[in-house]
Short mmCIF file of C-alpha atoms and ligand atoms in Angstrom, two decimals:
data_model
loop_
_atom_site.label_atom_id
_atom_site.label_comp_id
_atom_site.label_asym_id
_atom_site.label_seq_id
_atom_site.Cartn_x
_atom_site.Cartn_y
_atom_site.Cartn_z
CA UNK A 1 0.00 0.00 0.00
CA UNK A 2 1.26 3.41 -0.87
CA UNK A 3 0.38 7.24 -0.80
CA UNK A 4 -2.95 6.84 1.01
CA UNK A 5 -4.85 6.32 4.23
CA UNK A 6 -2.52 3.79 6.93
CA UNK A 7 0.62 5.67 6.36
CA UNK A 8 2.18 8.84 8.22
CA UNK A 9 2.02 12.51 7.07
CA UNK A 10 5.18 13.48 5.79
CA UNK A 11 5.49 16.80 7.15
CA UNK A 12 7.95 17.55 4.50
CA UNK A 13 5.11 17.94 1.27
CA UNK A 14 2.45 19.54 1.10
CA UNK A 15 -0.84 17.45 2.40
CA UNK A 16 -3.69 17.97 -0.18
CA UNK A 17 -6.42 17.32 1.97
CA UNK A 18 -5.37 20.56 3.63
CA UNK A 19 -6.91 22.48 0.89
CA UNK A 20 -10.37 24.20 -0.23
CA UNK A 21 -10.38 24.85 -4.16
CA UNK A 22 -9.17 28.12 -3.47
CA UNK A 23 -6.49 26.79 -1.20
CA UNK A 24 -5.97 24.59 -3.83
CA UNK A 25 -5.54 26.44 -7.02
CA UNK A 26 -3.25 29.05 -4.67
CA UNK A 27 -1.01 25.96 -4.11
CA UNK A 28 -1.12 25.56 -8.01
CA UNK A 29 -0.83 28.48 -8.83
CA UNK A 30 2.57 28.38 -7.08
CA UNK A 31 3.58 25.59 -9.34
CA UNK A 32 2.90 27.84 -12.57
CA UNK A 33 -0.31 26.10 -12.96
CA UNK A 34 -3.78 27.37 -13.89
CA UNK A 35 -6.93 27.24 -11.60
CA UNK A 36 -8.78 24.25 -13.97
CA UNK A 37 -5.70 22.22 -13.08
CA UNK A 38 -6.57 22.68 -9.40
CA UNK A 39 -10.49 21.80 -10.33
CA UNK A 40 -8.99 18.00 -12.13
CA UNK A 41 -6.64 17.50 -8.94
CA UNK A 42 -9.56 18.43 -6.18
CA UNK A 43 -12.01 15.78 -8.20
CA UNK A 44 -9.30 13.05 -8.40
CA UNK A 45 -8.91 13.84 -4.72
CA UNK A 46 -12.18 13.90 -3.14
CA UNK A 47 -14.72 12.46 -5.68
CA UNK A 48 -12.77 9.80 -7.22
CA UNK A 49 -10.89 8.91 -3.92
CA UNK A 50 -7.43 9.31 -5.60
CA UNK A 51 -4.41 9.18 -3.68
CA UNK A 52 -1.26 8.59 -6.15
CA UNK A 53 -0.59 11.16 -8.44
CA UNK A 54 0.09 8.32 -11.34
CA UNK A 55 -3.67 7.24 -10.91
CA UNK A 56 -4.85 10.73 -11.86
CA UNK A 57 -4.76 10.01 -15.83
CA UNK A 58 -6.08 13.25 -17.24
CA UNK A 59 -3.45 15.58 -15.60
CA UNK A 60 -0.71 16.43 -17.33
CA UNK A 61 2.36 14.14 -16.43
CA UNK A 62 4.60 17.71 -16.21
CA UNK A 63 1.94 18.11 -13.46
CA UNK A 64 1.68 14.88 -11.80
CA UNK A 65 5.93 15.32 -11.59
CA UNK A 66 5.81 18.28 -9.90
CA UNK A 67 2.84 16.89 -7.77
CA UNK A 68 5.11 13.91 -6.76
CA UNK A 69 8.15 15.78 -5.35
CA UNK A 70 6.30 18.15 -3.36
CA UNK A 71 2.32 16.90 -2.14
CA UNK A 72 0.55 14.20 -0.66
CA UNK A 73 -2.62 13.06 -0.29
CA UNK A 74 -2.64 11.52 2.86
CA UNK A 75 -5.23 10.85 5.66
CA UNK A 76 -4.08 9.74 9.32
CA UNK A 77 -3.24 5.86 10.15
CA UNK A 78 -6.58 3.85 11.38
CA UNK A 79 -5.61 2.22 14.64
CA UNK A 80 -9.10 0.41 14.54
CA UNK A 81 -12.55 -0.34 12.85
CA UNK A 82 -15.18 -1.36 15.30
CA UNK A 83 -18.55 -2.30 13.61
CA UNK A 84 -21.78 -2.20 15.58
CA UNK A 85 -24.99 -4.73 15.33
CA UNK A 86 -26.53 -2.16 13.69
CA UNK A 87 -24.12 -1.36 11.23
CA UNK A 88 -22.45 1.73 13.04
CA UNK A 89 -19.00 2.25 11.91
CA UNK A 90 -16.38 3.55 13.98
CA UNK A 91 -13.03 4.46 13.01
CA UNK A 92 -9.91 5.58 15.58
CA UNK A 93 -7.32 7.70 13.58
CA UNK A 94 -3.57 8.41 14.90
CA UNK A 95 -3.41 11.89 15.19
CA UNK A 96 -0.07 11.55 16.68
CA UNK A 97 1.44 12.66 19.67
CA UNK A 98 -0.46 10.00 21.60
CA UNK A 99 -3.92 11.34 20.28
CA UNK A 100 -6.53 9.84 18.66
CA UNK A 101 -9.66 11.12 17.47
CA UNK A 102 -12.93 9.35 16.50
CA UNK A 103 -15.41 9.29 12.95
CA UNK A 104 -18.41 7.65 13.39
CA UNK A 105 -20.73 6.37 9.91
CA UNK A 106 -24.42 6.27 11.13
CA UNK A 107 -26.42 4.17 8.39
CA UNK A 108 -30.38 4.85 7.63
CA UNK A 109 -32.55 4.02 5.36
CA UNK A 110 -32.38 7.22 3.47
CA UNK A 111 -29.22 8.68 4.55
CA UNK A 112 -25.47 7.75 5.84
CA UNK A 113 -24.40 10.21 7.96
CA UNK A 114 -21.03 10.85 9.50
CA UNK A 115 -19.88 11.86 12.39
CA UNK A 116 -16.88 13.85 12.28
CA UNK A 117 -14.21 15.29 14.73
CA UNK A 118 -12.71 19.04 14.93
CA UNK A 119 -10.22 18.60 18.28
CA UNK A 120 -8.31 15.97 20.06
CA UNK A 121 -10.17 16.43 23.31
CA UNK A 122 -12.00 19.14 24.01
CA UNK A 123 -11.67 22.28 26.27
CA UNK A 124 -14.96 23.24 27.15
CA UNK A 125 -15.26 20.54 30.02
CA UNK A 126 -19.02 19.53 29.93
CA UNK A 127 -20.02 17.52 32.73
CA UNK A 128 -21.67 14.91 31.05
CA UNK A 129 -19.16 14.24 28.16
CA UNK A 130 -16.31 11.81 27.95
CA UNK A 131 -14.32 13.92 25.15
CA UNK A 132 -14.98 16.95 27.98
CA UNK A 133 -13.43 14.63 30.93
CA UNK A 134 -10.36 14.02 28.67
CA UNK A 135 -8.93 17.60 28.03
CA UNK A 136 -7.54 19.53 25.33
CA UNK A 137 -4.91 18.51 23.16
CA UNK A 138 -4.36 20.33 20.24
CA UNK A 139 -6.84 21.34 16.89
CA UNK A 140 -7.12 19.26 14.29
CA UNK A 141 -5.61 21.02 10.92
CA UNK A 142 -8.14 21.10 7.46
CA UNK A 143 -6.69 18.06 6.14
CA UNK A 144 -7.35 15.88 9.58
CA UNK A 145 -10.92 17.11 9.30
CA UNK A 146 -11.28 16.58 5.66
CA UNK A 147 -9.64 12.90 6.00
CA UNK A 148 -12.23 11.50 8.15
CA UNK A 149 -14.92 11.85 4.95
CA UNK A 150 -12.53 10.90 2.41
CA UNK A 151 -11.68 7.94 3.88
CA UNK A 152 -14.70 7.02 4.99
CA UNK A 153 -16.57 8.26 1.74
CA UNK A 154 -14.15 5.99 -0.35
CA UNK A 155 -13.37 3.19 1.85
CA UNK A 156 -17.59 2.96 2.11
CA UNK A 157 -17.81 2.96 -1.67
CA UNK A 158 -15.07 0.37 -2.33
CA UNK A 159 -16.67 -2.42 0.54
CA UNK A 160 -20.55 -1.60 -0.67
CA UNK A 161 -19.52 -1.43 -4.23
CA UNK A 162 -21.33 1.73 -4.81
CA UNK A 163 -20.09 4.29 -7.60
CA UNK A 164 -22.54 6.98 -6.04
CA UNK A 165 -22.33 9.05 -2.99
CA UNK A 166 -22.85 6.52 0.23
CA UNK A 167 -22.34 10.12 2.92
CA UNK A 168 -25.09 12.09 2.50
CA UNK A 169 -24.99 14.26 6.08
CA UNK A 170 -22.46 15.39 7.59
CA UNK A 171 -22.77 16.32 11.73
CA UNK A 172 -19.95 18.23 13.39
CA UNK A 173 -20.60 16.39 16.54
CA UNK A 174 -17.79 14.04 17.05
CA UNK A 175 -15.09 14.82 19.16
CA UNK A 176 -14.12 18.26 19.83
CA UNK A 177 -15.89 22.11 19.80
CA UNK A 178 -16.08 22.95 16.13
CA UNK A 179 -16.10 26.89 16.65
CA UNK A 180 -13.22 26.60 18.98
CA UNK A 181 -11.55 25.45 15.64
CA UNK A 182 -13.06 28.13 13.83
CA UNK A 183 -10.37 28.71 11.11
CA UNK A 184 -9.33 24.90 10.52
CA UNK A 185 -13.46 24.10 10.55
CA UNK A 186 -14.22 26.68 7.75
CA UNK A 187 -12.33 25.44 5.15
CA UNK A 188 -13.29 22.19 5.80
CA UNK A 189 -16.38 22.52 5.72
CA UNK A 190 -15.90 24.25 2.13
CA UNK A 191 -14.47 21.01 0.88
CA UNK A 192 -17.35 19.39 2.10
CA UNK A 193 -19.97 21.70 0.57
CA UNK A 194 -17.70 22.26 -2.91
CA UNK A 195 -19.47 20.96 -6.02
CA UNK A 196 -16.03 19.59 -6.97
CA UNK A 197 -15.59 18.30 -3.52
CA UNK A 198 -18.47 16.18 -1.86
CA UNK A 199 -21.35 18.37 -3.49
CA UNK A 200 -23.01 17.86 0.14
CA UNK A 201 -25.92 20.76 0.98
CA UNK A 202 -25.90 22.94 3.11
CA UNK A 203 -28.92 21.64 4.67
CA UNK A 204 -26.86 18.25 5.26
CA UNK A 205 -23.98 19.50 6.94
CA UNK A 206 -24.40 20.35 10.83
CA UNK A 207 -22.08 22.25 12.75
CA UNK A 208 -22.86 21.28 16.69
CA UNK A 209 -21.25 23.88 19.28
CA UNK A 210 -21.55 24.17 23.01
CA UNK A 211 -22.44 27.95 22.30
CA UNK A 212 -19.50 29.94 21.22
CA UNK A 213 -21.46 33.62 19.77
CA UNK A 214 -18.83 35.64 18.20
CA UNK A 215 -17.73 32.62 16.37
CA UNK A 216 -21.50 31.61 15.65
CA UNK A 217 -22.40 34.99 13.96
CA UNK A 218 -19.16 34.52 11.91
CA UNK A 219 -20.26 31.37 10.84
CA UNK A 220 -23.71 32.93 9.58
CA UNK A 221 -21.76 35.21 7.36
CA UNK A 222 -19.08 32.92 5.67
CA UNK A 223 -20.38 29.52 5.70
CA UNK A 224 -23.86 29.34 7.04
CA UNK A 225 -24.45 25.40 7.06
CA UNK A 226 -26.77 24.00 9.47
CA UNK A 227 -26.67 24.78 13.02
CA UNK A 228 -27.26 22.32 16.21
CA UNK A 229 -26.58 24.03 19.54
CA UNK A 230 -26.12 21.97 22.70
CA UNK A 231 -28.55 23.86 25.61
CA UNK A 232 -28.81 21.18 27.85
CA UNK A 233 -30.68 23.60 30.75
CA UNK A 234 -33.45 25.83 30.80
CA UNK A 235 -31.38 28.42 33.44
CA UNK A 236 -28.19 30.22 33.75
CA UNK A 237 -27.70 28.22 37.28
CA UNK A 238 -28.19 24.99 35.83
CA UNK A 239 -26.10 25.70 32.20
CA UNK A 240 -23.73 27.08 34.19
CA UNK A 241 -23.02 23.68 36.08
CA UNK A 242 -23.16 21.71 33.22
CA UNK A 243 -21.72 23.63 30.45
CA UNK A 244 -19.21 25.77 31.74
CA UNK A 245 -19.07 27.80 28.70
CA UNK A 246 -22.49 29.50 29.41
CA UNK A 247 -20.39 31.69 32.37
CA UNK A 248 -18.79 33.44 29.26
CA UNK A 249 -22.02 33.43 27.07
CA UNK A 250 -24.99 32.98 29.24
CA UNK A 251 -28.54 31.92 27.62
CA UNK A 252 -29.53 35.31 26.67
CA UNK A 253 -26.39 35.97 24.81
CA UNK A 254 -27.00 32.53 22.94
CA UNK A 255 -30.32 32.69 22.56
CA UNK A 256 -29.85 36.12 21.06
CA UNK A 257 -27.09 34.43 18.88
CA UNK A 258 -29.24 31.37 17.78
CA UNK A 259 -32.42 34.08 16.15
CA UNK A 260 -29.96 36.27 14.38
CA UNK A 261 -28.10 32.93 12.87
CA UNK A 262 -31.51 32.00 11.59
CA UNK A 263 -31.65 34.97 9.36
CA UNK A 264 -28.70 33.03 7.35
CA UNK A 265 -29.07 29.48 8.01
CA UNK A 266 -30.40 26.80 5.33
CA UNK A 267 -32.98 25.93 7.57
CA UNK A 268 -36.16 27.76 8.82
CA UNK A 269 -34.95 26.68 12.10
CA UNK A 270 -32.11 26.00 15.19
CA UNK A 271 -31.89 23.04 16.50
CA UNK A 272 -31.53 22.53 20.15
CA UNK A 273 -29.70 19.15 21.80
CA UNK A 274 -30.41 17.91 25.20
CA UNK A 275 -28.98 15.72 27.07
CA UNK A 276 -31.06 13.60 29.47
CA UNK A 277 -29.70 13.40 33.10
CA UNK A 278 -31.79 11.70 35.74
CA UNK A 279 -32.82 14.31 38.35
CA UNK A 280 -30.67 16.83 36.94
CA UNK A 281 -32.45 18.48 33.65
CA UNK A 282 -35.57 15.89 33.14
CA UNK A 283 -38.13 16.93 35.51
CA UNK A 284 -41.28 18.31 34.24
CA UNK A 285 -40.51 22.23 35.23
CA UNK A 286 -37.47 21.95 33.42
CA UNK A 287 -39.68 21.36 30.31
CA UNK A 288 -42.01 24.36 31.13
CA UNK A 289 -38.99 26.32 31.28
CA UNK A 290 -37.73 25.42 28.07
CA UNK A 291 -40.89 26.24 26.12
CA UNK A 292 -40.62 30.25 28.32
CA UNK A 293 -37.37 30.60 27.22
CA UNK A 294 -37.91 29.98 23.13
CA UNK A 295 -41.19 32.00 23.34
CA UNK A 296 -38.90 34.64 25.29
CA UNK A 297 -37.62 35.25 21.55
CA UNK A 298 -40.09 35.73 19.67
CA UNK A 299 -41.94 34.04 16.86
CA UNK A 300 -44.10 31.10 19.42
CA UNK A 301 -42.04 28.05 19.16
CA UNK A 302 -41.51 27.24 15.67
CA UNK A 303 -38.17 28.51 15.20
CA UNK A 304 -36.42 25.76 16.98
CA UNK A 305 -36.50 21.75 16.89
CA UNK A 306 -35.31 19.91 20.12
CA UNK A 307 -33.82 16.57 19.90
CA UNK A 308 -33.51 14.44 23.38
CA UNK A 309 -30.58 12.48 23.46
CA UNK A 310 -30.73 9.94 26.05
CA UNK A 311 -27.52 10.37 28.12
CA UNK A 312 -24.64 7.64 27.42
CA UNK A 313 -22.97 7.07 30.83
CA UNK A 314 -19.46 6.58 31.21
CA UNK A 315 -17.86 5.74 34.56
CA UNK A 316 -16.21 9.19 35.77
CA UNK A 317 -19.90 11.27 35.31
CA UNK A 318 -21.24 9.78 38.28
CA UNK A 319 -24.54 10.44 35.86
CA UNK A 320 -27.32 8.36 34.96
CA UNK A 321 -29.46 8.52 31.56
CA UNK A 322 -33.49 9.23 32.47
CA UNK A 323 -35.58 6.52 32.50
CA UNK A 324 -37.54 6.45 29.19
CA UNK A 325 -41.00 7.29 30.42
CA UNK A 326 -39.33 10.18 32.00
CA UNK A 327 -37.82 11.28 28.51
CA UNK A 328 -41.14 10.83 26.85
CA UNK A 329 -43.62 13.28 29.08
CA UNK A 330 -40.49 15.58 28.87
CA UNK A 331 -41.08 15.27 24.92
CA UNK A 332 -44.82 15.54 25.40
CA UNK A 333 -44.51 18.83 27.35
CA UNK A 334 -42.43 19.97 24.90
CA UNK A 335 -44.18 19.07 21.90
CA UNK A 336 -47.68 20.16 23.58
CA UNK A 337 -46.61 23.36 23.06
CA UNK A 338 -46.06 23.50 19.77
CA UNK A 339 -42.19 22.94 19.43
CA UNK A 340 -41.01 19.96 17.39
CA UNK A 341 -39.49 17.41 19.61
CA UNK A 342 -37.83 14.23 18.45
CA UNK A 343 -35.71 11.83 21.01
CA UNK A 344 -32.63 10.28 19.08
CA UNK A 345 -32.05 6.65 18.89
CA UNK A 346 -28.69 5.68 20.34
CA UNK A 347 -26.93 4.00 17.68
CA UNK A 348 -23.68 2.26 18.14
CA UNK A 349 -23.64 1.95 21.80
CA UNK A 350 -22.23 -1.40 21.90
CA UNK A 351 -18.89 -0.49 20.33
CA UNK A 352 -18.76 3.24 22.53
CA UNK A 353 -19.64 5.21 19.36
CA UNK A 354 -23.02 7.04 20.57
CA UNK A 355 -22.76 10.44 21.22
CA UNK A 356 -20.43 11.54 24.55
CA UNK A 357 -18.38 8.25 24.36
CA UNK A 358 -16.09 9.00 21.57
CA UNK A 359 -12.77 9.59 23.79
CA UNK A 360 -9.94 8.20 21.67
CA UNK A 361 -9.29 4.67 23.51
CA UNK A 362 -7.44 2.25 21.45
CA UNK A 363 -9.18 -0.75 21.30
CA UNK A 364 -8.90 -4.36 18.79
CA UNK A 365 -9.55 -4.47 15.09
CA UNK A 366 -12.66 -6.01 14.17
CA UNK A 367 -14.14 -7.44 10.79
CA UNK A 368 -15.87 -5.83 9.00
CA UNK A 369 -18.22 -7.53 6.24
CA UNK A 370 -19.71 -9.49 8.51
CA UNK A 371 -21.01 -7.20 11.42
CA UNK A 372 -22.15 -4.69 8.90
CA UNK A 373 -23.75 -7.16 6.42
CA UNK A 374 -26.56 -7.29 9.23
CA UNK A 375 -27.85 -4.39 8.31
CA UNK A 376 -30.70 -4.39 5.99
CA UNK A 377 -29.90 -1.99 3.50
CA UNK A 378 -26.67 -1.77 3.59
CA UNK A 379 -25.27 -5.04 2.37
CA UNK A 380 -21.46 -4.84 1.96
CA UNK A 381 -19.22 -7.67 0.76
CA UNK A 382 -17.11 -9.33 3.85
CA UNK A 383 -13.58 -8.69 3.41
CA UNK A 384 -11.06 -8.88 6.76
CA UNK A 385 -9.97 -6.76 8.64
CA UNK A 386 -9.20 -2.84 7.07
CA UNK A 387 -6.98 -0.41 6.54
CA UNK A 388 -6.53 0.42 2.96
CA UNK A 389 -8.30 2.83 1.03
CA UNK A 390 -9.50 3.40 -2.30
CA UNK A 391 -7.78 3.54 -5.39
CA UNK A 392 -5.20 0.84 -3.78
CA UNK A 393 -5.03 -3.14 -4.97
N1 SAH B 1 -18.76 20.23 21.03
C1 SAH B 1 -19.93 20.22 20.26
C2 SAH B 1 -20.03 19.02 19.34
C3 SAH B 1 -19.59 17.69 19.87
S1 SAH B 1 -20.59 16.99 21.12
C4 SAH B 1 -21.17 20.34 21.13
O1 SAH B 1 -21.04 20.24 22.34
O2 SAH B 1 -22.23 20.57 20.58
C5 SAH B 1 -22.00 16.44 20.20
C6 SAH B 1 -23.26 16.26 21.03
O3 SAH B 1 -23.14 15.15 21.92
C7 SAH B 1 -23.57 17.46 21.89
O4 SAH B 1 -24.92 17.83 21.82
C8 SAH B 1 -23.25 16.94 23.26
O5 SAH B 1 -23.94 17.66 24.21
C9 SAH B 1 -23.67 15.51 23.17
N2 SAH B 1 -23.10 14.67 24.23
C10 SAH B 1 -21.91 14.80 24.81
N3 SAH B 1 -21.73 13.85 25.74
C11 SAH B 1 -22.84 13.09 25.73
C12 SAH B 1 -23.24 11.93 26.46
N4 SAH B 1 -22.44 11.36 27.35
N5 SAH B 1 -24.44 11.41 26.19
C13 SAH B 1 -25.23 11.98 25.25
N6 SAH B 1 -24.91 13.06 24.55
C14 SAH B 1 -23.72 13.62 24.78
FE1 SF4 B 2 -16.72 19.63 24.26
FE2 SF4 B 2 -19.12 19.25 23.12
FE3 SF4 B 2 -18.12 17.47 24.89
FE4 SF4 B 2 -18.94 19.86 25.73
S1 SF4 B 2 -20.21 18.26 24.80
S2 SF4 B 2 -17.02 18.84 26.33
S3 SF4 B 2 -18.33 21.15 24.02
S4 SF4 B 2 -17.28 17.95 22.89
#
């Protein structure tokens, strides 16, 4: 196996996956070439899967010389490939450094959506999360966020045999706070987005954030993609405790922050996550206080969604998930008044990939046709265990 996904960065060429078009056709632009030469290169890259520069017939071989003596296309090692029972895929890349990040694929019916990463760790601390518990380590660049779709995109299409897209949705709710990586996100999330690139709307791609404003109303103005905010609490006192962030922007601030976003965004509405914590944020007044504070803002209750996630519990929260009666009349008080309330199915649970468990550990390869042949619609020839990519034999 060479030039692709399982290998280490060379830190001494240039890492495609770093780039948007733009970043792109800068970079060769720099090599004296023109900006449709950038266009070929970004399709090989992220629609075709390519990682050699030989493979990538219809560029010029000047080009693809040049290419070879100064760029990669590269995406970090896999350490492991856990497949759930219901066909949940989740990957561990080596970030390096002793880090490792999580990418979770989430397979429906009518969409595959993946789960993507922006940090090793994360800084904001939330009570209830097990990236939160770990820390900060460092950003991921572009080209770390970028590589968890490529690979997955391509390895996806290779094992199903599918020449068409198999990632329709993208959620920024993987490891990490996306706006904290504000300037590695953006660009990212261009490649994403890019006709040339994944072609993925708008309306697909979710950016999930703890709550950061400034960095929210920046995000309205140069990339305004969907937008999932994590509330968690109905007060300041109780936000406080469990998001930390909301000392430096408190619900009004946010709130304020979530109805100018929604002047921009693709959809006609916010949506708000919630995390289910027995006795903490599930009683029935916490639910009246929800529906105040969105009518607080105007326009009744339509402008947001909520989504319930039952809380995964991992040893050092010393916090339990609500019983599920308790998360349904919360969802009935809710939807009673008018606001559209859905409670997310845990997916992935048995192989720690549902939502607040992704925290890096290193665990054994698994196989992978098998497990994921069980699921219905997504039958996908067995092959052992994985770690190459695409375009290699
Ligand atoms: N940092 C961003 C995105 C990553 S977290 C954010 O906080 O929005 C993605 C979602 O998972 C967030 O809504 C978060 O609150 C939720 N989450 C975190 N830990 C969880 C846990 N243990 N159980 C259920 N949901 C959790
Ligand atoms: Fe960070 Fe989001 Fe986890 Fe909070 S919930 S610690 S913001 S990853």
């Amino acid at each position: 196996m060479s030039g692709a996904a399982g290998g280490r960065v060379d830190p001494m060429t240039a890492n495609l996956l770093n780039y948007d078009l733009d970043g792109l056709a800068l970079f060769c632009e720099g090599l004296g070439e023109k900006r449709y030469r950038a266009v070929q290169l970004f399709r090989w890259i992220h629609q075709k899967g390519a990682s050699r520069f030989d493979d990538m017939s219809d560029l010029a071989k000047s080009l693809r010389e040049k290419l070879r003596g100064v760029a990669q296309v590269q995406a970090p090692p896999v350490i492991s490939q856990h497949i759930s029972a219901d066909g949940t895929i989740k990957w561990l890349f080596d970030v390096g450094g002793g880090n490792a990040i999580e990418t979770v694929f989430i397979p429906e019916d009518d969409r595959g959506t993946l789960c993507v990463s922006s940090q090793a760790g994360c800084a904001i601390g939330c009570r209830f999360c097990s990236t939160g518990h770990q820390g900060f380590s460092r950003n991921l660049t572009t080209g770390e966020i970028v590589a968890q779709l490529w690979f997955a995109e391509h390895f996806l299409r290779k094992h199903l045999q599918r020449d068409e897209r198999v990632i329709s949705n993208v959620v920024m709710m993987g490891m990490g706070e996306p706006l904290q990586n504000y300037g590695e996100v953006i660009p990212a999330l261009r490649v994403m987005l890019d006709d040339h690139g994944y072609g993925l709307s708008r309306r697909r791609v979710t950016v999930s954030t703890s709550g950061i404003v400034p960095k929210m109303d920046l995000l309205a103005e140069q990339c305004p993609v969907a937008l999932a905010v994590s509330l968690h609490a109905p007060t300041d006192a109780l936000r406080d405790d469990l998001v930390p962030l909301n000392k430096k922007y408190p619900l009004d601030e946010l709130m304020h922050a979530c109805k100018r976003y929604l002047a921009f965004a693709p959809r006609d509405f916010i949506t708000f996550e919630y995390c289910m914590l027995e006795g903490v944020n599930d009683q029935p007044e916490h639910a009246q206080q929800l529906v105040a504070l969105v009518r607080r803002y105007g326009g009744g209750a339509a402008w947001c969604k909520f989504n319930l996630i039952p809380f995964n519990p991992f040893p050092a929260s010393g916090l339990r998930c609500s019983a599920p009666k308790q998360v349904q009349a919360f969802a009935k008080i809710l939807s009673d008044a008018g606001i559209v309330t859905t409670i997310r199915k845990t997916r992935g649970e048995d192989i720690d990939a549902a939502c607040g468990q992704l925290a890096g550990d290193i665990k054994d390869r698994t196989r992978v046709g098998e497990r994921i042949a069980r699921q219905r619609s997504w039958t996908i020839q067995p092959v052992a265990t994985v770690t190459t990519p695409v375009t290699e034999n």
